[in-house]
Short mmCIF file of C-alpha atoms in Angstrom, two decimals:
data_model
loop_
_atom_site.label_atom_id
_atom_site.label_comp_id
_atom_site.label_asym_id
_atom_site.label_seq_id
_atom_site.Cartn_x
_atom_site.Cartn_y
_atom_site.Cartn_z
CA UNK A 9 90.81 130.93 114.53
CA UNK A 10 88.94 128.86 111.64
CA UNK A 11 85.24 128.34 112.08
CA UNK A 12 84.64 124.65 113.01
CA UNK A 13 83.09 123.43 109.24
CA UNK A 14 85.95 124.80 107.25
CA UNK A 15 88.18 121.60 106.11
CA UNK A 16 91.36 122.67 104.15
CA UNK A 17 92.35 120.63 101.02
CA UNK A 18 95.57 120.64 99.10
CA UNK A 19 94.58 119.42 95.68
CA UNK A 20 95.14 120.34 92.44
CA UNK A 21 92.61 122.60 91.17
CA UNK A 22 91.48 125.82 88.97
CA UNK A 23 92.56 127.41 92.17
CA UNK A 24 94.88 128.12 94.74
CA UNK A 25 94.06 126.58 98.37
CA UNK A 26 92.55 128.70 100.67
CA UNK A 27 92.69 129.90 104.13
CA UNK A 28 90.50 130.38 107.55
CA UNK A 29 90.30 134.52 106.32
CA UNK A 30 88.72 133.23 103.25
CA UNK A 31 86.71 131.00 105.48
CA UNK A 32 85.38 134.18 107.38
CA UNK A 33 84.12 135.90 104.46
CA UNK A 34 81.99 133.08 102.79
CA UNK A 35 80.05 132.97 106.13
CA UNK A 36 79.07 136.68 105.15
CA UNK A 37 75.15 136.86 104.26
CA UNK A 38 75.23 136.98 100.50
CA UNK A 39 79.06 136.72 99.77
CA UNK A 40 77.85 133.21 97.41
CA UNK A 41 75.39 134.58 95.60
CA UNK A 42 78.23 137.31 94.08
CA UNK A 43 80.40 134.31 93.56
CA UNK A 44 81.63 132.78 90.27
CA UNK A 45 81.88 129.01 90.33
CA UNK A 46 84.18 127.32 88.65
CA UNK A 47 83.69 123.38 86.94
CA UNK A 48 84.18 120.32 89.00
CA UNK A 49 86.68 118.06 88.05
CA UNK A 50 85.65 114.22 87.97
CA UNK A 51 87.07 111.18 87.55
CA UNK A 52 86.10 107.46 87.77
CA UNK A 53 86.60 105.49 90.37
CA UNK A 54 86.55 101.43 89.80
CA UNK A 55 85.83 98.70 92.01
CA UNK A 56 86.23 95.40 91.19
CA UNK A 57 83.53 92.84 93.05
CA UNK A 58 84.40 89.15 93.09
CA UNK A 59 80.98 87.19 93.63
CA UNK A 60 81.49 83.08 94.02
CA UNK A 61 79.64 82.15 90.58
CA UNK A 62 77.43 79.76 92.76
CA UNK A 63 76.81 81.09 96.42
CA UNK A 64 75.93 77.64 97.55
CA UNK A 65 79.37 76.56 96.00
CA UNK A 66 81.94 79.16 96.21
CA UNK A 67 84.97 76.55 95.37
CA UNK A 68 83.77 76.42 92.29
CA UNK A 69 84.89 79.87 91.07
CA UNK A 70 84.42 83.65 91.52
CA UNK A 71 83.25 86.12 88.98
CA UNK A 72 84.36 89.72 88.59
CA UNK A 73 81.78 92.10 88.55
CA UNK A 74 82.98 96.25 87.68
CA UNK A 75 81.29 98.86 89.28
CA UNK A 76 82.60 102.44 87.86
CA UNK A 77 81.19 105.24 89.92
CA UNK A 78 81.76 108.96 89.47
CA UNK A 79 82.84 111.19 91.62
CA UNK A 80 83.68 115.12 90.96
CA UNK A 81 85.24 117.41 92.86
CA UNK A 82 85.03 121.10 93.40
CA UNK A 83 87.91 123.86 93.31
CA UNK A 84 89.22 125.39 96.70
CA UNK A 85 86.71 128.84 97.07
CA UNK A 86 83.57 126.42 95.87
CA UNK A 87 83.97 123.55 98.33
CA UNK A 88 84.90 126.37 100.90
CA UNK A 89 81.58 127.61 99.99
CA UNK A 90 79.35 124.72 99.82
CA UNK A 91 81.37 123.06 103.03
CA UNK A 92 79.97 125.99 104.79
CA UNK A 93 76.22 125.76 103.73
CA UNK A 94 76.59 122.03 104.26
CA UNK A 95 76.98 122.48 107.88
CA UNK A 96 73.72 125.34 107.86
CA UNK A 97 71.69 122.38 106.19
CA UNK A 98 73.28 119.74 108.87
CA UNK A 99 72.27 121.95 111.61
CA UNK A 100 68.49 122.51 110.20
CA UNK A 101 68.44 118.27 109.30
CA UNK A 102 69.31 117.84 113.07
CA UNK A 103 66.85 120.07 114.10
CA UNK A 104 64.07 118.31 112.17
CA UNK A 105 65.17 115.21 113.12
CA UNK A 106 65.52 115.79 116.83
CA UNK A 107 62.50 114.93 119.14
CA UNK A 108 61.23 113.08 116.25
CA UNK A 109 61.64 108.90 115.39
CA UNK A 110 64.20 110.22 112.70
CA UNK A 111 66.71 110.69 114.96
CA UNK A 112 68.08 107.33 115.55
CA UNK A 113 66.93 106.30 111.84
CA UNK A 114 69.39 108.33 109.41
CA UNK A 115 72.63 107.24 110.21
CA UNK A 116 74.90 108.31 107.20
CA UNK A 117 76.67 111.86 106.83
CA UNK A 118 76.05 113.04 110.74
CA UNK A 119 77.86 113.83 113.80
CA UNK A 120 76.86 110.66 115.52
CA UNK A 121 80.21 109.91 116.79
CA UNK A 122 79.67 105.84 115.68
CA UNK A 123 81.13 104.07 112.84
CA UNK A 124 79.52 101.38 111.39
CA UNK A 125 80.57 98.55 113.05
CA UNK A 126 78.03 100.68 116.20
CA UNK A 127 75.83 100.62 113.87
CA UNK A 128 75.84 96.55 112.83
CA UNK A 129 75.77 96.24 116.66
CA UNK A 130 72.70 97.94 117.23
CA UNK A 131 71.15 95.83 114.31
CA UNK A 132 72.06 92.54 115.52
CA UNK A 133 71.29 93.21 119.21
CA UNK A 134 67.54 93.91 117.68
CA UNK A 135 67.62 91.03 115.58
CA UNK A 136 69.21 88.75 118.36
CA UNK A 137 65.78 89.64 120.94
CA UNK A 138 63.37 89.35 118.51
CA UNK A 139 63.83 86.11 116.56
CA UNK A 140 62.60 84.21 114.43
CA UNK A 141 62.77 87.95 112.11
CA UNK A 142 63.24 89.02 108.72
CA UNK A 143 65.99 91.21 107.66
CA UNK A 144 65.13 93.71 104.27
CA UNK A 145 68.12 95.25 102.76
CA UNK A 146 67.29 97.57 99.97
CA UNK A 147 69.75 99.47 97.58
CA UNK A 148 68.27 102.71 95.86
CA UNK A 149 69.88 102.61 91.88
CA UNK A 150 72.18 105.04 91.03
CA UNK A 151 71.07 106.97 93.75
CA UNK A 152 72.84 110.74 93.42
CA UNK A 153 72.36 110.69 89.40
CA UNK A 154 68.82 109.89 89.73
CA UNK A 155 67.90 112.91 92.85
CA UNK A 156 65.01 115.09 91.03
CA UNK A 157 66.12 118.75 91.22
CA UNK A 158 62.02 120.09 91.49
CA UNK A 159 61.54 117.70 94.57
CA UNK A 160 65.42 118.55 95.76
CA UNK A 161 64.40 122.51 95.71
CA UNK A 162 61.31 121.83 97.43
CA UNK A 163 62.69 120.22 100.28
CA UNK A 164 65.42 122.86 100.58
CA UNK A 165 62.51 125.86 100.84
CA UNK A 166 60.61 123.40 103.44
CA UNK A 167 63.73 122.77 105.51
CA UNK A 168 64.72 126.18 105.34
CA UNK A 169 61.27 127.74 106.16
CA UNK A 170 60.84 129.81 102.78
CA UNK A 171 59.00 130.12 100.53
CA UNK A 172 61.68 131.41 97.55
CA UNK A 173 65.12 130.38 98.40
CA UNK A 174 67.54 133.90 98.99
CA UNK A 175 70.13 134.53 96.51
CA UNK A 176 73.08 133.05 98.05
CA UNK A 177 70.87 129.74 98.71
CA UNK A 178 69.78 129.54 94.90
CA UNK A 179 73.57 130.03 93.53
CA UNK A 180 74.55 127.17 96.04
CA UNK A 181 71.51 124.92 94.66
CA UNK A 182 72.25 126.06 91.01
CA UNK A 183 75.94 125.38 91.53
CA UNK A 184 75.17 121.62 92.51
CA UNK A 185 71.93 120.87 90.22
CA UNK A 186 73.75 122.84 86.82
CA UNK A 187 76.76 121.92 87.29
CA UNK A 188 79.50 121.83 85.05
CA UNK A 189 82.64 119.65 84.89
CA UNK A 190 85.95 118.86 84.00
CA UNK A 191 87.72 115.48 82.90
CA UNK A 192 90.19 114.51 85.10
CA UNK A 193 91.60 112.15 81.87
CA UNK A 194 91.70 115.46 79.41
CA UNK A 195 93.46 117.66 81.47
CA UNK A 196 96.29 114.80 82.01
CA UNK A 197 96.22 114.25 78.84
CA UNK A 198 97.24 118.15 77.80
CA UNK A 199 100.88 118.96 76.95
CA UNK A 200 100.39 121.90 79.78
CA UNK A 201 97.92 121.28 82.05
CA UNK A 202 98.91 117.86 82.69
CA UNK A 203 102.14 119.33 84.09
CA UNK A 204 100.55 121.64 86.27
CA UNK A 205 98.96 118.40 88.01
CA UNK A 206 101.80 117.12 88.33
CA UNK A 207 103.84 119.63 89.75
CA UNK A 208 104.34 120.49 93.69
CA UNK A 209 103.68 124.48 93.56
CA UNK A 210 100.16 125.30 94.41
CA UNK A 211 99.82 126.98 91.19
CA UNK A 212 96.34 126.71 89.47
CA UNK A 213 96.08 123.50 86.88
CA UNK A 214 94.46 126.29 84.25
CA UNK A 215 91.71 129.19 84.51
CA UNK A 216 88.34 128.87 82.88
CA UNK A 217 89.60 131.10 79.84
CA UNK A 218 92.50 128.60 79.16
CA UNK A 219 90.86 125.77 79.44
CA UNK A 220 88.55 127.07 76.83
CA UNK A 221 91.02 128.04 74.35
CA UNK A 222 92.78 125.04 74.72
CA UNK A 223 89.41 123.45 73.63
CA UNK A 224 89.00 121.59 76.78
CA UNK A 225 85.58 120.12 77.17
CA UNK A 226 83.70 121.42 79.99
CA UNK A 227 80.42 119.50 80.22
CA UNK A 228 77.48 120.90 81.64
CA UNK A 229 74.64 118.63 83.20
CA UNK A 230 71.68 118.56 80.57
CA UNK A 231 69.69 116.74 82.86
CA UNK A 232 66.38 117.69 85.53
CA UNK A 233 67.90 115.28 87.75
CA UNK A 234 71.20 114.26 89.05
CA UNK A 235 73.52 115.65 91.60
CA UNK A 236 77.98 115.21 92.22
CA UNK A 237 78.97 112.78 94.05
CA UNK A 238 81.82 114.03 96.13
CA UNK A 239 81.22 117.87 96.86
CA UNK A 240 81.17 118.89 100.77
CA UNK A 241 77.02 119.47 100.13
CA UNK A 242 76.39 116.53 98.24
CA UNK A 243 75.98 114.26 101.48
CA UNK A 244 73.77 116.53 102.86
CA UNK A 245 71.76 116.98 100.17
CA UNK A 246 70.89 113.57 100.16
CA UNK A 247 69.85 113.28 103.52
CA UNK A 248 67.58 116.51 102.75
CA UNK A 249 65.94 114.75 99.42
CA UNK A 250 65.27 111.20 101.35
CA UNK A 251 63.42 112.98 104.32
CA UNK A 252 60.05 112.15 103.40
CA UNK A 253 61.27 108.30 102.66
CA UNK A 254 62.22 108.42 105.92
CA UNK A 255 59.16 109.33 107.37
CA UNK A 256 56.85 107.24 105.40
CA UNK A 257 59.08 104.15 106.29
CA UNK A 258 59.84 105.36 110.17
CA UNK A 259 56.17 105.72 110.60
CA UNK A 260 55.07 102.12 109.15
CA UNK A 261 58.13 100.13 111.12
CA UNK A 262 57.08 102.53 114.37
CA UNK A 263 53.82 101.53 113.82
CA UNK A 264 54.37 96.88 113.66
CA UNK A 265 57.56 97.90 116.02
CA UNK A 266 59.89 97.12 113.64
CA UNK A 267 63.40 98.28 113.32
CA UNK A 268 64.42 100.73 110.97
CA UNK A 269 67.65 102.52 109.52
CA UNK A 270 69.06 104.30 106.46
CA UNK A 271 72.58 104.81 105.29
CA UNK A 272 72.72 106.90 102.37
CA UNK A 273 70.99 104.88 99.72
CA UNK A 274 70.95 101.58 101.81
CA UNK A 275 68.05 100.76 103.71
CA UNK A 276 67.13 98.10 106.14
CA UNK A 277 64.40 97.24 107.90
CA UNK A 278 64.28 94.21 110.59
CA UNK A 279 60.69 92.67 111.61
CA UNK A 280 58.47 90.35 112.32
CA UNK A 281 58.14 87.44 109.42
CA UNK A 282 54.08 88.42 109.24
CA UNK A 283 55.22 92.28 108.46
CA UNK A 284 57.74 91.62 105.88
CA UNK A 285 55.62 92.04 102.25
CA UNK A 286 53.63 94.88 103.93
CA UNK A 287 56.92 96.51 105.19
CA UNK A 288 58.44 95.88 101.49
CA UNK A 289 55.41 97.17 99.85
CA UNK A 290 55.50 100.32 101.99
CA UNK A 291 59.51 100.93 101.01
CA UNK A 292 58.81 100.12 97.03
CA UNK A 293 55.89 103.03 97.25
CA UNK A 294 57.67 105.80 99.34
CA UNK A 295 60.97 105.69 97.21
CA UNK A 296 58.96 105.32 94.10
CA UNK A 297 56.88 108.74 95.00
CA UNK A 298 60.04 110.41 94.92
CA UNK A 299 61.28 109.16 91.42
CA UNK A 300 64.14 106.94 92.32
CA UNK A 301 64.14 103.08 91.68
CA UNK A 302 65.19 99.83 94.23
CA UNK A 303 67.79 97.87 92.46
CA UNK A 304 66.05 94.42 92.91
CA UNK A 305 69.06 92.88 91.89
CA UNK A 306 70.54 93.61 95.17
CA UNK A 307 67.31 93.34 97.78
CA UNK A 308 67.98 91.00 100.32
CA UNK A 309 65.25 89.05 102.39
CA UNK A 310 66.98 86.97 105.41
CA UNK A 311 65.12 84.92 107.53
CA UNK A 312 66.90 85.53 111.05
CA UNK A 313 66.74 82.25 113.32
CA UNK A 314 68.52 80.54 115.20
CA UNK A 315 68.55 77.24 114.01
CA UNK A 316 68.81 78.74 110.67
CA UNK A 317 71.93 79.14 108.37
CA UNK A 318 71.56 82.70 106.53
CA UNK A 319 73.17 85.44 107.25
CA UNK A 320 72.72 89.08 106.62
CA UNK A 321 74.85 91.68 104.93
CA UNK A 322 75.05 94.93 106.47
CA UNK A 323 77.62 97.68 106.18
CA UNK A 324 80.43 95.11 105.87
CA UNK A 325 79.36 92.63 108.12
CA UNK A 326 77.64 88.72 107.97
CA UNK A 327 75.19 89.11 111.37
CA UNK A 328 73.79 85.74 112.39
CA UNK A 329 72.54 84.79 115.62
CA UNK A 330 75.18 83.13 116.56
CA UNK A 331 77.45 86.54 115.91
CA UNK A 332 79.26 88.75 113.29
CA UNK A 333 81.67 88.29 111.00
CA UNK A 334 83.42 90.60 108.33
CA UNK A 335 82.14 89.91 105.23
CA UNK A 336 84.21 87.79 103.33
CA UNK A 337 83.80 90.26 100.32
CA UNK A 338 85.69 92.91 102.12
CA UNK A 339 88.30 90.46 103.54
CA UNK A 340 89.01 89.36 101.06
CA UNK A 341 89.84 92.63 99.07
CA UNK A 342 92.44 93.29 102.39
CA UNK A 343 93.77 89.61 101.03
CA UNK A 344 94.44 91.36 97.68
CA UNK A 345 95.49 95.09 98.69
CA UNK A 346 98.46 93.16 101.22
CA UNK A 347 100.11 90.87 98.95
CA UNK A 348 99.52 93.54 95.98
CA UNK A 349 101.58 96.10 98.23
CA UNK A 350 103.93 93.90 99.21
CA UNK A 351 104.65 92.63 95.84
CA UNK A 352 105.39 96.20 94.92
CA UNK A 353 107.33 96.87 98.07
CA UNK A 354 109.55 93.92 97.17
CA UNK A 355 110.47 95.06 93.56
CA UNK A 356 111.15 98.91 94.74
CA UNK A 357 113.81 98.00 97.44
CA UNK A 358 115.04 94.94 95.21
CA UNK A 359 116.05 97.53 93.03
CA UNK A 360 117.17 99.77 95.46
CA UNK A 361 119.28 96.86 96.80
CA UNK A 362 121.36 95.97 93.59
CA UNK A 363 121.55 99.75 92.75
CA UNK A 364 123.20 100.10 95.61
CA UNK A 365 120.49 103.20 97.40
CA UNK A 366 119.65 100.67 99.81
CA UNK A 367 121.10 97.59 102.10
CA UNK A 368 117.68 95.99 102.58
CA UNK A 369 113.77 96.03 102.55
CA UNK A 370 112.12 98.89 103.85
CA UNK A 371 108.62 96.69 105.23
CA UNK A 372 107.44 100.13 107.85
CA UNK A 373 104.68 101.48 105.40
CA UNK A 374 103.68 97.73 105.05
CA UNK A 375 103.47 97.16 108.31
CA UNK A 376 101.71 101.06 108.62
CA UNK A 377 99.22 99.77 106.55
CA UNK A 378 98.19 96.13 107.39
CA UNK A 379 99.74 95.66 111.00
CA UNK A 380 97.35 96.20 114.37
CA UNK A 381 98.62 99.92 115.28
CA UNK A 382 96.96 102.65 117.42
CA UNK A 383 96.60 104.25 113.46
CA UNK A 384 93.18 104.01 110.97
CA UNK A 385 93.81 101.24 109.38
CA UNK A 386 91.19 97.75 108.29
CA UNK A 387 93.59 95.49 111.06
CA UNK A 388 92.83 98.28 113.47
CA UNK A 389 89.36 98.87 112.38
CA UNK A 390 88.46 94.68 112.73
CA UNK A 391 89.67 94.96 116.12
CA UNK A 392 87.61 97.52 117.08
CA UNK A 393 84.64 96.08 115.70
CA UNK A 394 85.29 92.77 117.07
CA UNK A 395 85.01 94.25 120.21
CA UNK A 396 81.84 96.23 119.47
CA UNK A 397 80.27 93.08 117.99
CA UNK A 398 82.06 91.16 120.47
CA UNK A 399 83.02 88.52 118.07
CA UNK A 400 85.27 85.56 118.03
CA UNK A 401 85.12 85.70 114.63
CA UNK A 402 86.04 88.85 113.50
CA UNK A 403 89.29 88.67 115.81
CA UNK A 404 90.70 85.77 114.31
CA UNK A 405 89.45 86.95 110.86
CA UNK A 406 92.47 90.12 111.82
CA UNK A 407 95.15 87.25 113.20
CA UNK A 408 94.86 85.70 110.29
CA UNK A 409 95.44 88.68 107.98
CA UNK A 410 98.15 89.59 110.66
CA UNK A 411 99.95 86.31 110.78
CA UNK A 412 99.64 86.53 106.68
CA UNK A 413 101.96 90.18 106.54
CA UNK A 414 104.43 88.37 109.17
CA UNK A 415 104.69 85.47 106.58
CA UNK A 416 105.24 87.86 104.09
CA UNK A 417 107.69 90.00 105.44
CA UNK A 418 109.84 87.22 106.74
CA UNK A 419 110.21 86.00 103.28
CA UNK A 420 111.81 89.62 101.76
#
């Protein structure tokens, strides 16, 4: 039977996949600290953000705005490794946060059982009793390059209850802070190794000795600061470094009876109009004690009222008083990904058609995808959260996206 935290994965990697036995052993006191880890691989993963070049007049024209974010990932035996010591350092975050005002506070990266459209609820239920209110949305910059690795070690020992961390807890904390990495770009772009990737076996893309006579970069991180985005302990981590934020903030919305919550590197706050500058003062100081920066670029201050005509942004959503509402930002990039996949869908079985493979069409991943099944999709998902938010809005905001893939597929 395979212990509860151990998640398979069947990537390509300087490794083979591993099993539940393998599993067993990593959960044996020291078994990390006599292990050799291997480099991440990372890639870059784009996003392209269309923002109306005048909010007030959004006929007037979007603008595209890049964000490139990087995200590595570790080989089979490592993420077996750090999955497990993810779920030690989820179990001592829960006890810290339990009986205390943290508990209901961090929402990202636990075993809360709630998505975020729960979450949005919660927010505008508070906002909805207690207006006139200001909503604060704050965005930490660059938030897992910028995590100091002194602080980062200190809250480890502290959460842990040591004062030196034991050897299998420093090669897990090296392995994430020193890390070393792989391009994802060089290794396709090798005569061999690119191969490998491509392949179906579960052979090993290359060992550490080939990649280094092949002349394969592997880049180490020269930096005091910075952790991967994308490992099984990098969520927790992040949790661990932002405890004392937490606090600090917690303790100064607790104490005005404001509302607070953090997910990841997002913050909001919701409070009285009076409480706002002191309230952003009090978030400015506790994030810059623990040498990360606010992106003021994206702070948001909302005046919630009802007779006003602002809304705020939170984890996909537009919350006004008068409801919710997907944010148009994220509908319309469903807009995009349907007609995008259908245009491709259209030229495969075209071809398939006049090559004679196929008689028509094939629209079932398109309708797998975009159509209002019992399956984890975004028409799925805005029917669920219409019904947590209990909004009009959202539910014609997923007929309309609906009736749009009908449209479509009638036309193939």
């Amino acid at each position: 039977m395979k212990p509860n935290w151990f998640k398979p994965r069947r990537y390509k990697h300087f490794d083979v996949p591993v099993g539940a036995n393998f599993a067993e052993k990593v959960a044996r006191t020291g078994f990390a600290a006599q292990h050799s880890f291997s480099p991440h691989i990372s890639y870059i993963k784009t996003e392209k953000r269309y923002r109306p070049t005048d909010p007030k007049k959004p006929h007037l024209g979007r603008q595209i705005k890049i964000k490139n974010r990087e995200i590595m990932y570790a080989s089979h035996r490592d993420a077996c490794i750090l999955g497990y010591y993810s779920d030690q350092l989820g179990q001592r975050l829960e006890e810290t946060y339990k009986g205390t005002n943290l508990h209901d506070c961090v929402i990202a990266y636990r075993r809360l059982g709630k998505a975020n459209y729960h979450f949005a609820a919660d927010a505008l239920g508070y906002a909805r009793a207690n207006v006139p209110c200001s909503v604060l949305a704050f965005d930490v910059s660059g938030f897992f390059d910028s995590l100091d690795h002194a602080i980062l070690k200190r809250r480890l020992k502290s959460v842990l209850g040591v004062s030196e961390l034991s050897p299998d807890w420093y090669a897990v904390f090296r392995q994430v802070t020193q890390f070393r990495k792989v391009a994802l770009n060089d290794l396709r772009a090798h005569p061999v190794f690119g191969v490998r990737i491509s392949d179906k076996t579960p052979r090993p893309i290359a060992t550490v000795a080939e990649l280094k006579a092949a002349g394969v970069t592997i880049q180490p991180n020269p930096h005091k600061y910075g952790i991967p985005q994308g490992t099984p302990i990098s969520s927790a981590f992040a949790n661990l470094y932002m405890i004392e934020v937490d606090r600090t903030i917690a303790a100064a919305c607790n104490k005005v009876g404001a509302f607070y919550r953090r997910y990841s590197d997002d913050i909001l706050i919701i409070c009285k109009p009076e409480d706002k500058l002191r309230l952003e003062s009090v978030v400015l100081d506790a994030v810059d004690s623990e040498r990360l920066t606010i992106n003021i670029d994206k702070t948001e201050r909302t005046l919630f009222e009802v007779a006003g005509d602002r809304s705020a942004q939170y984890l996909g959503f537009s919350l006004h008083p008068s409801g919710a509402a997907l944010r148009q930002s994220s509908l319309s990039r469903q807009w995009r990904k349907l007609r995008q996949a259908a245009k491709r869908i259209k030229k495969v079985g075209a071809e398939a058609i006049a090559t004679g493979r196929a008689t028509k069409i094939y629209t079932r991943k398109l309708r797998k995808r975009f159509s209002p099944l019992p399956l984890r999709n975004f028409s799925s998902y805005a029917r669920r959260s219409a019904e947590e938010l209990d909004s009009k809005v959202i539910r014609r905001q997923a007929r309309r996206l609906e009736r749009e893939l009908e449209r479509i597929i009638s036309g193939f």
